[in-house]
CSV table of C-alpha atoms and ligand atoms in Angstrom, one decimal:
chain,number,residue,atom,x,y,z
A,1,MET,CA,-19.7,-12.2,-14.0
A,2,ALA,CA,-15.8,-11.9,-14.8
A,3,ASP,CA,-17.0,-9.3,-17.4
A,4,ILE,CA,-18.6,-6.9,-15.0
A,5,LYS,CA,-15.5,-7.7,-13.2
A,6,GLU,CA,-13.2,-6.6,-15.8
A,7,ASN,CA,-15.3,-3.8,-16.3
A,8,ILE,CA,-15.5,-2.4,-12.8
A,9,MET,CA,-11.7,-2.4,-13.4
A,10,GLU,CA,-11.9,-0.3,-15.9
A,11,LYS,CA,-13.9,2.0,-14.3
A,12,ILE,CA,-11.5,2.5,-11.4
A,13,VAL,CA,-8.7,2.9,-13.6
A,14,ALA,CA,-10.6,5.7,-15.6
A,15,LEU,CA,-11.5,7.1,-12.3
A,16,CYS,CA,-8.5,7.0,-11.2
A,17,LYS,CA,-7.2,8.5,-14.2
A,18,ARG,CA,-9.8,11.2,-14.4
A,19,ARG,CA,-9.6,12.3,-10.8
A,20,GLY,CA,-6.3,12.7,-10.3
A,21,PHE,CA,-5.6,9.5,-8.2
A,22,ILE,CA,-2.8,7.4,-10.6
A,23,TYR,CA,-1.7,8.5,-14.1
A,24,GLN,CA,0.7,6.2,-16.3
A,25,GLY,CA,4.5,6.6,-15.7
A,26,SER,CA,6.0,9.0,-18.1
A,27,GLU,CA,2.4,9.1,-20.1
A,28,ILE,CA,3.0,11.4,-22.7
A,29,TYR,CA,6.2,9.6,-24.3
A,30,GLY,CA,4.0,6.6,-24.6
A,31,GLY,CA,4.3,5.5,-20.8
A,32,LEU,CA,7.1,2.7,-19.2
A,33,SER,CA,5.8,-0.6,-18.7
A,34,GLY,CA,5.7,-1.2,-15.0
A,35,THR,CA,5.6,2.1,-13.6
A,36,TRP,CA,2.7,4.3,-11.8
A,37,ASP,CA,2.4,7.9,-10.8
A,38,TYR,CA,0.8,9.3,-8.1
A,39,GLY,CA,-1.5,12.4,-8.5
A,40,PRO,CA,-2.6,15.0,-6.2
A,41,LEU,CA,-5.2,13.2,-5.0
A,42,GLY,CA,-3.5,9.4,-4.9
A,43,VAL,CA,-0.2,10.4,-3.3
A,44,GLU,CA,-2.9,11.9,-0.2
A,45,LEU,CA,-4.6,8.4,0.2
A,46,LYS,CA,-0.8,7.2,-0.3
A,47,ASN,CA,0.5,9.1,2.5
A,48,ASN,CA,-2.8,8.1,4.7
A,49,ILE,CA,-2.2,4.7,4.0
A,50,ARG,CA,1.4,4.3,5.0
A,51,ASP,CA,0.9,6.8,7.9
A,52,ALA,CA,-1.8,4.8,9.5
A,53,TRP,CA,0.6,1.6,8.2
A,54,TRP,CA,3.4,3.2,10.5
A,55,ARG,CA,1.2,4.2,13.4
A,56,PHE,CA,-0.1,0.7,13.6
A,57,PHE,CA,2.9,-1.0,13.7
A,58,VAL,CA,5.5,0.9,15.0
A,59,ARG,CA,4.5,4.6,16.5
A,60,GLU,CA,1.4,2.4,18.6
A,61,ARG,CA,3.9,-0.4,19.8
A,62,ASP,CA,7.2,-0.3,22.0
A,63,ASP,CA,9.1,-3.5,20.5
A,64,MET,CA,9.8,-1.4,17.5
A,65,TYR,CA,12.1,0.4,15.8
A,66,GLY,CA,11.5,2.0,12.7
A,67,ILE,CA,14.5,2.7,9.9
A,68,ASP,CA,15.1,3.8,6.1
A,69,SER,CA,17.8,2.5,4.9
A,70,ALA,CA,19.3,3.4,1.9
A,71,ILE,CA,18.4,1.9,-1.4
A,72,LEU,CA,21.7,1.1,-3.3
A,73,MET,CA,23.3,-1.8,-1.1
A,74,ASN,CA,26.9,-3.1,-1.5
A,75,SER,CA,26.3,-6.0,-3.8
A,76,LYS,CA,27.5,-8.6,-1.4
A,77,VAL,CA,24.3,-8.0,0.5
A,78,TRP,CA,22.6,-9.7,-2.4
A,79,GLU,CA,25.0,-12.2,-2.8
A,80,ALA,CA,24.5,-13.5,1.1
A,81,SER,CA,20.6,-13.0,0.8
A,82,GLY,CA,20.2,-15.3,-2.1
A,83,HIS,CA,19.0,-12.9,-4.5
A,84,VAL,CA,21.8,-12.8,-6.7
A,85,GLY,CA,21.6,-16.5,-7.1
A,86,GLY,CA,17.7,-17.0,-6.5
A,87,PHE,CA,15.3,-14.0,-7.3
A,88,ALA,CA,14.3,-15.1,-10.4
A,89,ASP,CA,10.9,-16.3,-12.3
A,90,PRO,CA,11.3,-18.5,-15.1
A,91,MET,CA,11.0,-17.2,-18.3
A,92,VAL,CA,10.5,-18.4,-22.0
A,93,GLU,CA,11.3,-16.2,-25.1
A,94,CYS,CA,9.5,-15.7,-28.5
A,95,LYS,CA,12.1,-16.9,-31.1
A,96,LYS,CA,10.3,-15.0,-33.7
A,97,CYS,CA,8.8,-11.1,-31.9
A,98,LYS,CA,11.5,-11.7,-29.1
A,99,ARG,CA,8.6,-11.2,-26.7
A,100,ARG,CA,9.2,-12.4,-23.2
A,101,PHE,CA,6.7,-14.2,-20.8
A,102,ARG,CA,6.4,-15.7,-17.7
A,103,GLU,CA,6.4,-19.6,-18.5
A,104,ASP,CA,3.7,-19.8,-15.5
A,105,SER,CA,1.5,-17.0,-17.8
A,106,LEU,CA,1.5,-19.8,-20.9
A,107,ASP,CA,-1.4,-21.8,-19.9
A,108,THR,CA,-3.7,-21.9,-22.5
A,109,ALA,CA,-3.5,-24.9,-25.1
A,110,ARG,CA,-2.0,-23.5,-27.9
A,111,ASP,CA,1.2,-22.0,-25.7
A,112,LYS,CA,1.6,-25.1,-24.0
A,113,GLN,CA,2.6,-26.6,-27.5
A,114,GLY,CA,5.4,-24.0,-27.8
A,115,THR,CA,4.1,-21.1,-29.9
A,116,CYS,CA,4.0,-17.3,-28.5
A,117,PRO,CA,0.7,-16.3,-27.7
A,118,GLU,CA,1.3,-13.0,-29.4
A,119,CYS,CA,2.6,-13.9,-33.2
A,120,ALA,CA,2.5,-18.1,-33.2
A,121,GLY,CA,6.5,-17.8,-33.3
A,122,ALA,CA,8.0,-20.7,-32.1
A,123,LEU,CA,9.2,-20.4,-28.5
A,124,GLY,CA,12.4,-20.9,-26.6
A,125,ASP,CA,13.5,-23.2,-23.5
A,126,VAL,CA,12.6,-22.0,-20.2
A,127,ARG,CA,15.3,-20.2,-18.0
A,128,GLU,CA,15.6,-18.6,-15.3
A,129,PHE,CA,15.7,-14.4,-15.4
A,130,ASN,CA,17.0,-12.4,-12.2
A,131,MET,CA,14.4,-10.0,-11.9
A,132,MET,CA,17.0,-7.2,-9.9
A,133,PHE,CA,17.8,-4.4,-11.9
A,134,LYS,CA,21.3,-3.9,-12.0
A,135,THR,CA,23.0,-0.7,-12.2
A,136,HIS,CA,26.8,0.4,-11.2
A,137,VAL,CA,28.0,3.1,-8.8
A,138,GLY,CA,30.7,5.6,-9.4
A,139,ALA,CA,32.0,5.9,-13.0
A,140,THR,CA,33.4,2.8,-13.7
A,141,GLU,CA,31.4,0.6,-15.2
A,142,ASP,CA,32.7,-2.7,-14.4
A,143,ASP,CA,32.4,-6.0,-11.8
A,144,ALA,CA,33.7,-4.3,-8.9
A,145,SER,CA,30.8,-1.2,-8.9
A,146,VAL,CA,28.0,-3.4,-9.7
A,147,SER,CA,25.1,-2.7,-7.3
A,148,TYR,CA,21.3,-3.6,-7.9
A,149,LEU,CA,18.4,-1.6,-6.6
A,150,ARG,CA,16.7,-3.4,-4.0
A,151,PRO,CA,14.2,-5.8,-4.8
A,152,GLU,CA,12.7,-5.8,-1.0
A,153,THR,CA,13.6,-3.6,1.9
A,154,ALA,CA,14.0,-6.7,4.4
A,155,GLN,CA,17.9,-6.6,3.8
A,156,GLY,CA,18.2,-2.9,5.4
A,157,MET,CA,16.4,-4.5,8.3
A,158,PHE,CA,19.4,-7.5,8.6
A,159,VAL,CA,22.4,-5.5,7.6
A,160,ASN,CA,21.3,-2.6,10.4
A,161,PHE,CA,20.4,-5.4,13.1
A,162,LYS,CA,23.6,-4.7,14.9
A,163,ASN,CA,23.7,-0.8,14.5
A,164,VAL,CA,19.8,-1.3,16.4
A,165,ILE,CA,20.9,-3.6,18.8
A,166,ASP,CA,23.6,-1.2,19.9
A,167,SER,CA,22.6,1.6,19.8
A,168,PHE,CA,19.1,0.3,21.5
A,169,HIS,CA,19.7,-2.5,23.6
A,170,PRO,CA,16.3,-3.7,22.7
A,171,LYS,CA,14.7,-6.9,24.8
A,172,LEU,CA,13.8,-10.2,22.4
A,173,PRO,CA,11.6,-10.1,20.9
A,174,PHE,CA,11.4,-6.7,18.8
A,175,GLY,CA,11.2,-5.4,15.6
A,176,ILE,CA,12.6,-3.2,12.4
A,177,ALA,CA,10.7,-2.0,10.3
A,178,GLN,CA,10.6,0.3,7.3
A,179,VAL,CA,8.4,2.0,4.3
A,180,GLY,CA,10.4,2.3,1.2
A,181,LYS,CA,10.5,1.7,-3.0
A,182,ALA,CA,11.4,-1.9,-4.2
A,183,PHE,CA,12.4,-2.2,-7.9
A,184,ARG,CA,11.6,-6.0,-9.4
A,185,ASN,CA,12.0,-6.1,-12.9
A,186,GLU,CA,8.8,-8.2,-13.8
A,187,ILE,CA,8.9,-9.9,-17.2
A,188,ALA,CA,5.2,-8.9,-17.4
A,189,PRO,CA,3.5,-6.2,-15.2
A,190,ARG,CA,0.0,-6.4,-15.6
A,191,ASP,CA,-3.4,-5.6,-13.9
A,192,PHE,CA,-2.8,-1.6,-12.8
A,193,THR,CA,-0.7,-1.1,-10.2
A,194,PHE,CA,-0.6,-4.6,-9.1
A,195,ARG,CA,2.5,-6.2,-10.4
A,196,SER,CA,4.6,-3.1,-11.0
A,197,ARG,CA,8.2,-2.6,-11.8
A,198,GLU,CA,8.8,0.1,-9.0
A,199,PHE,CA,6.5,-0.1,-6.1
A,200,GLU,CA,6.8,0.3,-2.1
A,201,ILE,CA,7.1,-1.9,0.5
A,202,MET,CA,5.9,-1.8,4.3
A,203,GLU,CA,7.0,-4.2,6.2
A,204,PHE,CA,9.2,-5.5,9.6
A,205,GLU,CA,11.6,-8.2,10.7
A,206,TYR,CA,10.2,-9.3,14.1
A,207,PHE,CA,13.0,-10.7,16.0
A,208,ILE,CA,12.2,-13.8,17.9
A,209,ARG,CA,13.4,-16.8,19.9
A,210,GLU,CA,13.3,-19.8,17.5
A,211,ALA,CA,10.9,-22.0,20.1
A,212,ASP,CA,8.3,-19.2,20.1
A,213,TRP,CA,7.8,-18.9,16.5
A,214,GLU,CA,4.6,-20.7,16.0
A,215,LYS,CA,3.1,-18.7,18.5
A,216,GLN,CA,4.5,-15.4,16.9
A,217,PHE,CA,3.2,-16.5,13.5
A,218,GLU,CA,0.1,-16.8,14.6
A,219,TYR,CA,-0.2,-13.2,16.6
A,220,TRP,CA,1.2,-11.3,13.3
A,221,GLN,CA,-1.5,-13.0,11.4
A,222,SER,CA,-4.0,-11.7,13.3
A,223,GLU,CA,-2.6,-8.1,13.8
A,224,MET,CA,-2.6,-8.3,9.9
A,225,MET,CA,-5.9,-8.8,10.0
A,226,ARG,CA,-6.7,-6.0,12.3
A,227,TRP,CA,-4.7,-3.7,9.9
A,228,ILE,CA,-7.2,-5.0,7.4
A,229,GLU,CA,-9.8,-3.4,9.1
A,230,ILE,CA,-8.1,0.2,10.2
A,231,VAL,CA,-7.0,0.9,6.2
A,232,GLY,CA,-10.8,-0.1,5.0
A,233,ILE,CA,-10.1,-3.5,3.1
A,234,GLY,CA,-13.2,-5.5,2.9
A,235,LYS,CA,-12.5,-8.0,5.3
A,236,GLY,CA,-14.8,-10.7,3.2
A,237,ASN,CA,-12.5,-10.3,0.6
A,238,VAL,CA,-9.2,-10.9,2.2
A,239,HIS,CA,-8.1,-14.8,2.0
A,240,GLU,CA,-5.6,-16.4,4.2
A,241,VAL,CA,-3.1,-19.4,1.6
A,242,LYS,CA,-0.8,-20.9,2.9
A,243,VAL,CA,1.9,-21.1,0.3
A,244,PRO,CA,2.8,-25.3,-0.4
A,245,ASN,CA,6.2,-26.2,1.0
A,246,GLU,CA,7.5,-26.7,-2.7
A,247,GLU,CA,6.6,-22.8,-3.6
A,248,LEU,CA,7.8,-21.2,-0.6
A,249,ALA,CA,10.6,-17.9,-1.4
A,250,HIS,CA,14.2,-19.3,-0.7
A,251,TYR,CA,14.5,-18.0,2.8
A,252,SER,CA,11.0,-19.1,4.0
A,253,LYS,CA,9.9,-22.3,6.1
A,254,ARG,CA,6.3,-20.8,6.0
A,255,THR,CA,4.9,-18.5,4.3
A,256,THR,CA,1.0,-17.7,4.6
A,257,ASP,CA,-0.2,-15.1,1.8
A,258,LEU,CA,-3.2,-12.9,2.2
A,259,TYR,CA,-5.5,-12.9,-0.9
A,260,PHE,CA,-7.2,-10.2,-2.2
A,261,ASP,CA,-10.5,-10.6,-4.3
A,262,PHE,CA,-9.7,-7.9,-7.0
A,263,PRO,CA,-11.8,-7.6,-9.7
A,264,PHE,CA,-9.3,-9.0,-12.2
A,265,GLY,CA,-9.2,-12.4,-9.8
A,266,GLN,CA,-8.0,-13.6,-6.2
A,267,LYS,CA,-4.0,-12.6,-6.0
A,268,GLU,CA,-1.7,-11.9,-3.3
A,269,LEU,CA,-2.2,-8.8,-1.6
A,270,TYR,CA,0.2,-9.3,1.6
A,271,GLY,CA,2.8,-12.3,3.2
A,272,LEU,CA,3.5,-13.3,6.2
A,273,ALA,CA,7.1,-15.8,5.9
A,274,TYR,CA,8.9,-17.6,9.0
A,275,ARG,CA,12.4,-16.5,7.7
A,276,THR,CA,14.0,-18.5,10.4
A,277,ASP,CA,17.4,-17.4,10.9
A,278,PHE,CA,18.5,-17.4,7.3
A,279,ASP,CA,19.2,-14.2,6.3
A,280,LEU,CA,21.2,-13.4,10.1
A,281,LYS,CA,23.1,-16.5,9.6
A,282,ASN,CA,23.8,-15.6,6.3
A,283,HIS,CA,25.2,-12.5,6.7
A,284,SER,CA,27.1,-12.9,9.6
A,285,ALA,CA,29.0,-15.7,7.7
A,286,ALA,CA,29.4,-13.2,4.2
A,287,SER,CA,29.9,-10.3,6.3
A,288,GLY,CA,32.2,-11.3,8.7
A,289,THR,CA,30.7,-9.1,11.6
A,290,GLU,CA,28.7,-11.1,14.0
A,291,LEU,CA,25.0,-10.5,14.2
A,292,LEU,CA,24.2,-12.2,17.3
A,293,TYR,CA,22.0,-11.2,20.3
A,294,SER,CA,22.6,-11.7,23.9
A,295,ASP,CA,20.8,-10.1,26.9
A,296,GLU,CA,21.2,-10.3,30.9
A,297,GLU,CA,19.0,-13.4,30.7
A,298,ASN,CA,20.5,-14.6,27.7
A,299,LYS,CA,23.9,-14.7,28.5
A,300,THR,CA,25.4,-17.2,25.6
A,301,PRO,CA,24.9,-15.1,22.4
A,302,PHE,CA,22.7,-16.6,19.7
A,303,THR,CA,21.0,-15.7,16.2
A,304,PRO,CA,17.4,-14.5,16.4
A,305,HIS,CA,15.0,-16.7,14.1
A,306,VAL,CA,12.4,-14.1,12.3
A,307,ILE,CA,9.0,-13.6,11.7
A,308,GLU,CA,8.1,-11.3,8.3
A,309,PRO,CA,5.1,-9.4,7.6
A,310,THR,CA,5.1,-7.7,4.8
A,311,PHE,CA,3.0,-5.3,2.8
A,312,GLY,CA,2.9,-3.6,-0.8
A,313,LEU,CA,2.2,-0.3,-0.3
A,314,ASP,CA,0.5,0.2,-3.8
A,315,ARG,CA,-1.5,-3.4,-3.6
A,316,THR,CA,-2.7,-1.6,-0.5
A,317,VAL,CA,-3.7,1.5,-2.3
A,318,LEU,CA,-5.6,-0.9,-4.9
A,319,ALA,CA,-7.3,-2.9,-2.7
A,320,VAL,CA,-8.7,0.0,-0.6
A,321,LEU,CA,-9.8,1.3,-4.2
A,322,CYS,CA,-11.0,-1.7,-5.4
A,323,SER,CA,-13.1,-1.9,-1.9
A,324,ALA,CA,-14.0,1.7,-1.5
A,325,TYR,CA,-15.4,1.8,-5.2
A,326,THR,CA,-19.3,1.8,-5.1
A,327,GLU,CA,-22.0,2.7,-7.8
A,328,ASP,CA,-25.8,2.9,-6.4
A,329,GLU,CA,-28.9,5.4,-7.1
A,330,MET,CA,-29.2,8.3,-5.4
A,331,GLY,CA,-32.5,11.0,-5.8
A,332,GLY,CA,-32.8,8.8,-9.1
A,333,GLU,CA,-29.6,9.0,-10.5
A,334,LYS,CA,-26.6,6.9,-11.2
A,335,ARG,CA,-23.8,7.9,-9.2
A,336,ILE,CA,-20.4,6.6,-8.5
A,337,TYR,CA,-18.5,6.8,-5.5
A,338,LEU,CA,-15.6,5.5,-3.0
A,339,LYS,CA,-16.1,4.7,0.6
A,340,PHE,CA,-13.1,5.7,2.0
A,341,LYS,CA,-13.1,5.0,5.7
A,342,PRO,CA,-12.9,9.0,6.4
A,343,SER,CA,-9.6,8.7,8.2
A,344,ILE,CA,-7.5,8.0,5.0
A,345,ALA,CA,-9.6,9.7,2.7
A,346,PRO,CA,-7.4,12.4,0.3
A,347,ILE,CA,-10.3,15.1,1.3
A,348,LYS,CA,-11.9,15.4,4.5
A,349,VAL,CA,-14.5,18.0,4.3
A,350,ALA,CA,-16.1,19.8,1.4
A,351,VAL,CA,-17.4,23.3,1.6
A,352,PHE,CA,-19.7,24.7,-0.7
A,353,PRO,CA,-21.7,28.5,-0.7
A,354,LEU,CA,-24.9,27.4,-1.4
A,355,LEU,CA,-24.9,30.3,-4.4
A,356,ARG,CA,-21.6,31.4,-5.8
A,357,ASN,CA,-22.6,34.8,-7.2
A,358,LYS,CA,-24.5,36.2,-2.9
A,359,PRO,CA,-21.3,38.0,-1.6
A,360,GLU,CA,-22.6,37.3,1.9
A,361,LEU,CA,-22.6,33.3,1.4
A,362,VAL,CA,-19.2,33.2,-0.2
A,363,LYS,CA,-18.0,35.1,2.6
A,364,LYS,CA,-19.8,33.2,5.5
A,365,ALA,CA,-18.7,29.8,3.7
A,366,ARG,CA,-15.2,31.2,3.4
A,367,GLU,CA,-15.1,31.5,7.4
A,368,VAL,CA,-16.2,28.0,7.3
A,369,TYR,CA,-13.8,26.9,4.8
A,370,GLU,CA,-11.1,28.7,7.3
A,371,LEU,CA,-12.8,27.3,10.3
A,372,LEU,CA,-12.0,23.8,8.8
A,373,CYS,CA,-8.6,24.4,8.0
A,374,SER,CA,-7.5,25.7,11.2
A,375,MET,CA,-9.6,22.0,12.9
A,376,PHE,CA,-7.4,20.0,10.5
A,377,HIS,CA,-4.4,22.0,11.6
A,378,GLY,CA,-3.8,23.6,8.8
A,379,SER,CA,-4.0,20.8,6.1
A,380,ARG,CA,-5.8,23.4,3.6
A,381,SER,CA,-5.4,20.6,1.1
A,382,MET,CA,-8.0,18.0,3.1
A,383,ILE,CA,-10.5,20.8,2.5
A,384,ALA,CA,-12.0,21.0,-0.6
A,385,TRP,CA,-13.6,24.4,-1.8
A,386,ASP,CA,-16.5,24.3,-4.5
A,387,GLU,CA,-18.8,26.8,-6.2
A,388,SER,CA,-19.8,25.7,-9.1
A,389,GLY,CA,-22.7,24.0,-10.5
A,390,ASN,CA,-25.5,23.0,-8.4
A,391,ILE,CA,-25.1,21.4,-5.1
A,392,GLY,CA,-26.1,18.0,-6.5
A,393,LYS,CA,-23.3,18.2,-9.0
A,394,ARG,CA,-20.6,18.9,-6.4
A,395,TYR,CA,-22.0,16.3,-4.3
A,396,ARG,CA,-21.4,14.1,-7.0
A,397,ARG,CA,-17.8,15.3,-7.8
A,398,GLN,CA,-16.8,15.0,-3.7
A,399,ASP,CA,-19.0,11.5,-3.5
A,400,GLU,CA,-16.7,10.2,-6.6
A,401,ILE,CA,-13.2,11.2,-5.1
A,402,GLY,CA,-14.3,9.5,-1.5
A,403,THR,CA,-15.0,13.0,0.7
A,404,PRO,CA,-16.7,11.9,3.6
A,405,PHE,CA,-18.7,15.0,4.3
A,406,CYS,CA,-20.2,18.1,2.1
A,407,ILE,CA,-21.1,21.3,3.7
A,408,THR,CA,-23.4,23.6,2.2
A,409,VAL,CA,-23.3,27.5,3.7
A,410,ASP,CA,-27.4,28.8,2.9
A,411,PHE,CA,-29.4,32.0,3.9
A,412,ASP,CA,-30.3,30.1,7.2
A,413,SER,CA,-26.7,29.9,8.0
A,414,LEU,CA,-26.4,34.1,7.9
A,415,GLU,CA,-29.0,34.3,10.5
A,416,LYS,CA,-28.9,30.9,12.6
A,417,GLY,CA,-25.0,29.9,12.4
A,418,ASP,CA,-25.5,26.6,11.5
A,419,VAL,CA,-24.8,24.7,8.1
A,420,THR,CA,-26.2,21.3,6.3
A,421,VAL,CA,-23.7,18.5,6.9
A,422,ARG,CA,-24.2,15.6,4.0
A,423,GLU,CA,-22.9,12.6,4.9
A,424,ARG,CA,-21.5,10.6,1.6
A,425,ASP,CA,-22.5,7.0,2.0
A,426,THR,CA,-25.9,7.3,2.7
A,427,GLY,CA,-27.1,10.6,1.7
A,428,LYS,CA,-28.2,11.9,4.8
A,429,GLN,CA,-28.5,15.6,5.7
A,430,GLU,CA,-28.5,17.2,9.4
A,431,ARG,CA,-28.3,20.9,10.6
A,432,VAL,CA,-25.0,21.5,12.9
A,433,ARG,CA,-24.2,24.9,14.2
A,434,ILE,CA,-21.1,26.1,13.1
A,435,ASP,CA,-19.3,26.6,16.5
A,436,GLN,CA,-20.5,22.9,17.1
A,437,LEU,CA,-18.5,21.6,13.5
A,438,GLU,CA,-15.4,20.8,15.0
A,439,SER,CA,-16.5,18.3,18.0
A,440,HIS,CA,-19.3,16.7,15.2
A,441,LEU,CA,-16.9,16.0,12.8
A,442,ARG,CA,-14.0,14.8,15.2
A,443,GLU,CA,-16.7,12.5,16.8
A,444,ILE,CA,-16.9,10.7,13.3
A,445,PHE,CA,-13.6,10.7,12.7
A,446,GLU,CA,-12.0,9.1,15.4
A,447,HIS,CA,-14.1,5.8,14.5
B,501,GAP,N1,10.4,-9.2,2.1
B,501,GAP,C1,9.4,-9.9,1.5
B,501,GAP,C2,9.1,-9.5,0.5
B,501,GAP,O1,9.6,-8.5,-0.5
B,501,GAP,P1,7.4,-10.5,-1.5
B,501,GAP,O2,6.1,-11.0,-1.2
B,501,GAP,O3,8.0,-10.7,-2.7
B,501,GAP,O4,7.9,-10.3,-0.2
B,501,GAP,C3,6.5,-8.2,-0.3
B,501,GAP,O5,6.9,-9.0,-1.4
B,501,GAP,C4,5.0,-7.8,-1.1
B,501,GAP,O6,4.9,-6.2,-2.0
B,501,GAP,C5,3.9,-8.2,-1.7
B,501,GAP,O7,3.0,-8.8,-0.4
B,501,GAP,C6,3.2,-7.3,-2.7
B,501,GAP,O8,2.3,-6.7,-1.8
B,501,GAP,C7,4.1,-6.4,-3.2
B,501,GAP,N2,4.6,-6.6,-4.4
B,501,GAP,C8,5.6,-7.6,-4.8
B,501,GAP,N3,5.6,-7.6,-6.1
B,501,GAP,C9,5.2,-6.5,-6.5
B,501,GAP,C10,5.1,-5.9,-7.9
B,501,GAP,N4,5.6,-6.4,-8.7
B,501,GAP,N5,4.5,-4.7,-7.8
B,501,GAP,C11,3.6,-3.8,-6.7
B,501,GAP,N6,3.4,-4.6,-5.3
B,501,GAP,C12,4.0,-5.9,-5.8
């Protein structure tokens, strides 16, 4: 079973490269470990997921405020947040080959005896390794110019808490959300994009009264499960796992992680943490700026507590790809297809003239293509045009990148003004009048 699953991961990685979803970072120079580049289809998929997230958690609500804060922040932010002191993984280094390992990954009997799993050399003592990337701001490289690439986006929300309150006077409870890059110098990046050194996080801080924390925690837990359905991650493969107290992050009083059955094992996909008033209190004390809340009802200012749902965007893309990846047989032939929800598929529809050497068919198909482009508000990249090879091959190519519908223009189309619409998952084909394509496709996209 494990072999089959591993094999599936290899196939997904190969498909992602072959069809332009995800490439290794800096590939022509031999790569840079823990970095990945999204290709033309990957970036569309990722953007669609990011947009759907923003729509669901920010735009469709009236209690959420979106921001986009700088990646570089004053280093005092990371001292106050506890990251300078505590954002570390236990690491051991091999004295011989100098390779570094996460201590918790050395779990075979041989490794436990204190030898390197790569060269059998002696391992050194366990040390705490801070995962933040350090840099210098400005031309002077001294202690005063030290800054870090942010390891989470959350601190952007805490340091802008007062700004949002002063500009918008929101009523409690309310949230501040953002999506953006985060950087962690992971000791052992692995499992494709799962553990990268540069990745994107979608998250929000939802400010509440302390007394409401359990109710709010449960509410956001159920909203996270709704999101999982919206984005098309197999719900049956998602598991809620309460993090034991001794493993909680330094800021959290309760965390429930959502684990997903990746082909390489059941691993963390998302997190939901009750961060108490830890961050606002620490930033108030360290910055000297009071980060308090008061309104008509609550005249005495107080520090709100926080529930934080957090979603790795790259892990979402990976879970969506793993959920969508399907192998079956159609017309006596094996096929691979990506069962994306139409709303997040990078390409929505493909248009084919039945034969490419018949100008009248190509002309008509071109008209249909242009009609579809205008239906999607000029988003030409969402509509594919393919006239090479036979129809069967064209279907396979579109199936493999998850295009929900293929439209073929044939000789009947010239006479009757209709086309064949073929559905990706079932292969079912039906004739649809060109002037009814818009409503036909719209209906399906709205599901
Ligand atoms: N603000 C809370 C926070 O940052 P986290 O669990 O450390 O929590 C948030 O990270 C999410 O980011 C995770 O649930 C995961 O989806 C994603 N993530 C964390 N480390 C990652 C890595 N090295 N590569 C890719 N995604 C990662």
